PDB file of C-alpha atoms in Angstrom:
ATOM      1  CA  MET A1452     297.328-161.580  34.518  1.00 59.00           C
ATOM      2  CA  ILE A1453     294.898-161.376  37.367  1.00 63.00           C
ATOM      3  CA  ALA A1454     298.052-161.972  39.441  1.00 56.00           C
ATOM      4  CA  LEU A1455     300.196-159.007  37.404  1.00 58.00           C
ATOM      5  CA  GLN A1456     297.598-156.664  37.867  1.00 61.00           C
ATOM      6  CA  LEU A1457     296.877-157.420  41.597  1.00 52.00           C
ATOM      7  CA  ALA A1458     301.111-156.724  41.969  1.00 53.00           C
ATOM      8  CA  GLN A1459     300.626-153.813  40.260  1.00 59.00           C
ATOM      9  CA  GLU A1460     297.630-152.493  42.361  1.00 57.00           C
ATOM     10  CA  GLU A1461     299.340-153.310  45.285  1.00 54.00           C
ATOM     11  CA  GLU A1462     302.743-151.361  43.844  1.00 62.00           C
ATOM     12  CA  MET A1463     300.215-148.140  43.419  1.00 63.00           C
ATOM     13  CA  ASN A1464     300.057-146.050  46.131  1.00 63.00           C
ATOM     14  CA  PRO A1465     296.247-144.944  46.173  1.00 65.00           C
ATOM     15  CA  LEU A1466     297.488-141.806  48.048  1.00 71.00           C
ATOM     16  CA  LEU A1467     299.643-140.945  44.586  1.00 71.00           C
ATOM     17  CA  PRO A1468     297.459-140.622  41.413  1.00 72.00           C
ATOM     18  CA  ALA A1469     298.711-141.920  38.078  1.00 75.00           C
ATOM     19  CA  LEU A1470     301.524-139.975  36.064  1.00 82.00           C
ATOM     20  CA  PRO A1471     299.234-138.960  33.449  1.00 86.00           C
ATOM     21  CA  GLU A1472     296.110-137.987  35.582  1.00 86.00           C
ATOM     22  CA  ILE A1473     298.926-135.214  37.224  1.00 87.00           C
ATOM     23  CA  VAL A1474     300.340-133.708  33.878  1.00 92.00           C
ATOM     24  CA  ILE A1475     296.505-133.509  32.503  1.00 94.00           C
ATOM     25  CA  GLY A1476     295.744-131.760  35.910  1.00 91.00           C
ATOM     26  CA  LEU A1477     298.521-129.400  36.056  1.00 94.00           C
ATOM     27  CA  ILE A1478     297.646-128.539  32.252  1.00 96.00           C
ATOM     28  CA  ALA A1479     293.856-128.358  33.089  1.00 95.00           C
ATOM     29  CA  PHE A1480     294.762-126.006  35.953  1.00 94.00           C
ATOM     30  CA  ALA A1481     297.546-124.031  34.304  1.00 95.00           C
ATOM     31  CA  ILE A1482     294.618-123.122  31.565  1.00 94.00           C
ATOM     32  CA  VAL A1483     292.062-121.939  34.233  1.00 91.00           C
ATOM     33  CA  PHE A1484     294.814-119.936  35.643  1.00 90.00           C
ATOM     34  CA  GLY A1485     295.728-118.309  33.061  1.00 91.00           C
ATOM     35  CA  PHE A1486     292.407-117.862  32.086  1.00 88.00           C
ATOM     36  CA  LEU A1487     291.472-116.586  35.203  1.00 84.00           C
ATOM     37  CA  ALA A1488     294.587-114.522  35.462  1.00 86.00           C
ATOM     38  CA  LYS A1489     293.738-112.754  31.858  1.00 90.00           C
ATOM     39  CA  LYS A1490     290.200-112.312  32.042  1.00 88.00           C
ATOM     40  CA  LEU A1491     288.256-112.419  35.135  1.00 86.00           C
ATOM     41  CA  LEU A1492     291.388-111.212  37.519  1.00 86.00           C
ATOM     42  CA  PRO A1493     291.903-107.679  35.769  1.00 89.00           C
ATOM     43  CA  ASN A1494     287.802-107.306  36.377  1.00 87.00           C
ATOM     44  CA  ILE A1495     288.320-108.519  39.969  1.00 87.00           C
ATOM     45  CA  ASN A1496     290.860-105.990  40.769  1.00 89.00           C
ATOM     46  CA  LYS A1497     288.785-102.860  39.086  1.00 91.00           C
ATOM     47  CA  VAL A1498     285.846-103.625  40.915  1.00 90.00           C
ATOM     48  CA  LEU A1499     287.698-103.763  43.994  1.00 91.00           C
ATOM     49  CA  GLU A1500     289.960-100.727  43.138  1.00 92.00           C
ATOM     50  CA  GLN A1501     286.605 -98.850  42.066  1.00 91.00           C
ATOM     51  CA  ARG A1502     285.240-100.155  45.741  1.00 90.00           C
ATOM     52  CA  ARG A1503     288.377 -98.821  47.738  1.00 90.00           C
ATOM     53  CA  ALA A1504     288.287 -95.061  45.733  1.00 88.00           C
ATOM     54  CA  ALA A1505     284.334 -95.154  46.593  1.00 86.00           C
ATOM     55  CA  ILE A1506     285.255 -95.665  49.978  1.00 88.00           C
ATOM     56  CA  GLU A1507     288.327 -93.116  50.330  1.00 86.00           C
ATOM     57  CA  GLY A1508     285.886 -90.724  48.522  1.00 83.00           C
ATOM     58  CA  GLY A1509     282.955 -91.364  50.701  1.00 83.00           C
ATOM     59  CA  ILE A1510     285.035 -91.307  54.026  1.00 85.00           C
ATOM     60  CA  GLU A1511     287.032 -87.941  52.685  1.00 86.00           C
ATOM     61  CA  GLU A1512     283.029 -86.512  51.714  1.00 86.00           C
ATOM     62  CA  ALA A1513     282.156 -87.944  54.988  1.00 85.00           C
ATOM     63  CA  GLU A1514     284.705 -85.814  56.556  1.00 89.00           C
ATOM     64  CA  ALA A1515     284.299 -82.908  55.070  1.00 88.00           C
ATOM     65  CA  ALA A1516     280.875 -83.206  55.749  1.00 88.00           C
ATOM     66  CA  LYS A1517     281.741 -82.938  59.299  1.00 89.00           C
ATOM     67  CA  ALA A1518     283.867 -80.492  59.264  1.00 90.00           C
ATOM     68  CA  GLU A1519     281.338 -78.108  57.075  1.00 92.00           C
ATOM     69  CA  ALA A1520     278.702 -79.393  60.188  1.00 91.00           C
ATOM     70  CA  GLN A1521     281.044 -78.218  63.046  1.00 93.00           C
ATOM     71  CA  ASP A1522     281.562 -75.167  61.164  1.00 93.00           C
ATOM     72  CA  VAL A1523     277.934 -74.291  61.210  1.00 92.00           C
ATOM     73  CA  LEU A1524     277.516 -75.648  64.376  1.00 91.00           C
ATOM     74  CA  GLU A1525     280.185 -73.145  65.647  1.00 93.00           C
ATOM     75  CA  GLN A1526     278.197 -70.525  63.766  1.00 93.00           C
ATOM     76  CA  TYR A1527     274.673 -71.351  65.271  1.00 92.00           C
ATOM     77  CA  LYS A1528     276.690 -71.273  69.050  1.00 92.00           C
ATOM     78  CA  ALA A1529     278.078 -67.568  68.107  1.00 92.00           C
ATOM     79  CA  GLN A1530     275.078 -66.676  66.586  1.00 93.00           C
ATOM     80  CA  LEU A1531     272.821 -68.179  69.604  1.00 91.00           C
ATOM     81  CA  ALA A1532     275.388 -66.588  72.365  1.00 92.00           C
ATOM     82  CA  GLU A1533     274.750 -62.971  70.374  1.00 94.00           C
ATOM     83  CA  ALA A1534     270.941 -63.757  70.047  1.00 92.00           C
ATOM     84  CA  ARG A1535     270.725 -64.146  73.504  1.00 93.00           C
ATOM     85  CA  HIS A1536     273.121 -61.008  74.529  1.00 93.00           C
ATOM     86  CA  GLU A1537     271.310 -58.808  72.211  1.00 93.00           C
ATOM     87  CA  ALA A1538     267.923 -60.093  73.677  1.00 92.00           C
ATOM     88  CA  ALA A1539     269.550 -59.579  77.332  1.00 92.00           C
ATOM     89  CA  ARG A1540     270.397 -55.798  76.285  1.00 94.00           C
ATOM     90  CA  LEU A1541     267.009 -55.167  74.882  1.00 93.00           C
ATOM     91  CA  ARG A1542     265.766 -56.586  78.108  1.00 93.00           C
ATOM     92  CA  GLN A1543     267.501 -54.518  80.208  1.00 93.00           C
ATOM     93  CA  GLU A1544     267.132 -51.432  78.114  1.00 93.00           C
ATOM     94  CA  ALA A1545     263.041 -51.945  78.151  1.00 91.00           C
ATOM     95  CA  GLN A1546     263.194 -51.921  81.907  1.00 93.00           C
ATOM     96  CA  GLU A1547     265.401 -48.915  81.757  1.00 93.00           C
ATOM     97  CA  GLN A1548     262.463 -47.501  79.165  1.00 92.00           C
ATOM     98  CA  GLY A1549     260.373 -48.260  81.623  1.00 90.00           C
ATOM     99  CA  ALA A1550     261.669 -47.506  84.550  1.00 91.00           C
ATOM    100  CA  ALA A1551     261.863 -43.863  83.127  1.00 91.00           C
ATOM    101  CA  LEU A1552     258.408 -43.697  81.624  1.00 91.00           C
ATOM    102  CA  ILE A1553     257.348 -44.417  85.281  1.00 93.00           C
ATOM    103  CA  ALA A1554     259.187 -41.765  86.735  1.00 92.00           C
ATOM    104  CA  GLU A1555     257.694 -39.375  84.451  1.00 92.00           C
ATOM    105  CA  MET A1556     254.665 -40.637  84.846  1.00 93.00           C
ATOM    106  CA  ARG A1557     254.631 -40.195  88.231  1.00 92.00           C
ATOM    107  CA  ALA A1558     256.151 -36.337  88.035  1.00 91.00           C
ATOM    108  CA  GLU A1559     253.216 -35.786  85.388  1.00 92.00           C
ATOM    109  CA  GLY A1560     250.882 -36.887  87.601  1.00 91.00           C
ATOM    110  CA  GLN A1561     252.316 -35.127  90.716  1.00 93.00           C
ATOM    111  CA  ARG A1562     252.202 -31.994  88.413  1.00 93.00           C
ATOM    112  CA  GLN A1563     248.584 -32.597  87.414  1.00 93.00           C
ATOM    113  CA  ARG A1564     247.721 -33.388  90.882  1.00 92.00           C
ATOM    114  CA  GLU A1565     249.844 -29.826  92.467  1.00 92.00           C
ATOM    115  CA  GLU A1566     247.742 -27.495  89.161  1.00 92.00           C
ATOM    116  CA  ILE A1567     244.340 -29.041  90.415  1.00 93.00           C
ATOM    117  CA  ILE A1568     244.766 -28.465  93.849  1.00 93.00           C
ATOM    118  CA  ALA A1569     246.055 -25.038  93.306  1.00 90.00           C
ATOM    119  CA  ALA A1570     243.169 -24.346  90.789  1.00 89.00           C
ATOM    120  CA  GLY A1571     240.849 -25.992  93.470  1.00 90.00           C
ATOM    121  CA  HIS A1572     242.349 -23.570  96.224  1.00 89.00           C
ATOM    122  CA  THR A1573     242.213 -20.778  93.800  1.00 92.00           C
ATOM    123  CA  GLN A1574     238.449 -21.421  92.887  1.00 91.00           C
ATOM    124  CA  ILE A1575     237.906 -22.068  96.960  1.00 91.00           C
ATOM    125  CA  GLU A1576     239.951 -18.955  97.624  1.00 89.00           C
ATOM    126  CA  ALA A1577     237.317 -16.536  94.812  1.00 89.00           C
ATOM    127  CA  ASP A1578     234.216 -18.570  96.051  1.00 90.00           C
ATOM    128  CA  ARG A1579     234.950 -17.560  99.688  1.00 85.00           C
ATOM    129  CA  LYS A1580     235.596 -14.229  98.921  1.00 85.00           C
ATOM    130  CA  GLN A1581     232.113 -13.525  96.621  1.00 89.00           C
ATOM    131  CA  ALA A1582     230.137 -15.597  99.303  1.00 84.00           C
ATOM    132  CA  ALA A1583     231.934 -12.646 102.212  1.00 79.00           C
ATOM    133  CA  GLN A1584     230.877 -10.161  99.703  1.00 81.00           C
ATOM    134  CA  THR A1585     227.781 -11.328  99.408  1.00 85.00           C
ATOM    135  CA  LEU A1586     227.280 -12.046 103.281  1.00 79.00           C
ATOM    136  CA  ARG A1587     228.467  -8.304 104.098  1.00 75.00           C
ATOM    137  CA  GLN A1588     226.226  -6.968 101.572  1.00 76.00           C
ATOM    138  CA  ASP A1589     222.951  -9.266 102.669  1.00 80.00           C
ATOM    139  CA  VAL A1590     224.051  -9.113 106.377  1.00 75.00           C
ATOM    140  CA  GLY A1591     224.509  -5.059 105.611  1.00 72.00           C
ATOM    141  CA  LYS A1592     220.931  -4.843 104.124  1.00 75.00           C
ATOM    142  CA  LEU A1593     219.454  -7.004 106.959  1.00 77.00           C
ATOM    143  CA  ALA A1594     221.291  -4.826 109.304  1.00 72.00           C
ATOM    144  CA  THR A1595     219.740  -1.630 107.905  1.00 71.00           C
ATOM    145  CA  ASP A1596     216.377  -2.962 107.832  1.00 73.00           C
ATOM    146  CA  LEU A1597     216.906  -3.679 111.172  1.00 73.00           C
ATOM    147  CA  ALA A1598     218.149  -0.702 112.624  1.00 69.00           C
ATOM    148  CA  GLY A1599     216.000   1.034 110.673  1.00 66.00           C
ATOM    149  CA  LYS A1600     212.735  -0.790 112.195  1.00 69.00           C
ATOM    150  CA  LEU A1601     214.023  -0.147 115.596  1.00 67.00           C
ATOM    151  CA  VAL A1602     215.026   3.616 115.141  1.00 59.00           C
ATOM    152  CA  GLY A1603     211.671   3.857 113.692  1.00 56.00           C
ATOM    153  CA  GLU A1604     213.506   5.585 110.585  1.00 57.00           C
ATOM    154  CA  SER A1605     214.483   4.533 107.373  1.00 58.00           C
ATOM    155  CA  LEU A1606     218.071   4.677 107.014  1.00 58.00           C
ATOM    156  CA  GLU A1607     218.707   4.955 103.507  1.00 61.00           C
ATOM    157  CA  ASP A1608     222.065   6.957 102.897  1.00 61.00           C
ATOM    158  CA  VAL A1609     223.848   4.599 101.137  1.00 62.00           C
ATOM    159  CA  VAL A1610     227.480   5.399 101.915  1.00 62.00           C
ATOM    160  CA  ARG A1611     227.085   6.044 105.550  1.00 64.00           C
ATOM    161  CA  GLN A1612     225.250   2.990 105.778  1.00 65.00           C
ATOM    162  CA  SER A1613     228.310   1.271 103.794  1.00 70.00           C
ATOM    163  CA  ARG A1614     230.754   2.925 105.968  1.00 70.00           C
ATOM    164  CA  THR A1615     229.156   1.448 109.161  1.00 70.00           C
ATOM    165  CA  ILE A1616     228.574  -1.897 107.615  1.00 71.00           C
ATOM    166  CA  ASP A1617     232.384  -2.232 107.124  1.00 75.00           C
ATOM    167  CA  ARG A1618     233.238  -1.047 110.319  1.00 76.00           C
ATOM    168  CA  PHE A1619     230.864  -3.455 112.212  1.00 75.00           C
ATOM    169  CA  LEU A1620     231.937  -6.435 110.157  1.00 76.00           C
ATOM    170  CA  ASP A1621     235.499  -5.675 110.288  1.00 81.00           C
ATOM    171  CA  GLU A1622     235.706  -5.320 114.289  1.00 82.00           C
ATOM    172  CA  LEU A1623     234.047  -8.928 113.856  1.00 76.00           C
ATOM    173  CA  GLU A1624     236.511 -10.466 111.723  1.00 81.00           C
ATOM    174  CA  GLU A1625     239.117  -9.355 114.239  1.00 85.00           C
ATOM    175  CA  LYS A1626     237.588 -10.670 116.822  1.00 82.00           C
ATOM    176  CA  ALA A1627     237.120 -14.199 115.111  1.00 79.00           C
ATOM    177  CA  GLU A1628     240.810 -14.450 114.129  1.00 83.00           C
ATOM    178  CA  ALA A1629     241.589 -13.314 117.956  1.00 85.00           C
ATOM    179  CA  ALA A1630     239.720 -16.174 118.814  1.00 82.00           C
ATOM    180  CA  ARG A1631     241.304 -18.787 116.982  1.00 70.00           C
TER     181      ARG A1631
END
């Protein structure tokens, strides 16, 4: 028997299992495979399908968000360009208004200056005339008093005195103007 067993062992290839082991292994594999195919594989496929849908939905949402962000960016750029143009227009308008205001203020200042100068000239002329009138009266009175002292008589005739003084002062003014 030992020899028989040794002969059988030699006939058996260690790489090939025994036929009953192969059959039992195939039946066990079929049971496990059937169980996995019936219970586990649908759940795995379901999870994979949900994951695929979530990824595709996320990609679509990302693309939609990207498109919306691009639209918002374009609107922002357009608004920014419009705001820059508006600011440039307002700056230009303010410069024009400032220049017009400066010109208006200069004209008003020039007008006021001319009015002040004209009023000054008028006042000077009035003061000169008043001073000339007062001087004429004072010079006439002094001349009459001096003439009365020289003659020794009082020259009280006012009308004649006035004509004489006026004639004398007019001659002095003519000589003064001729000398200029």
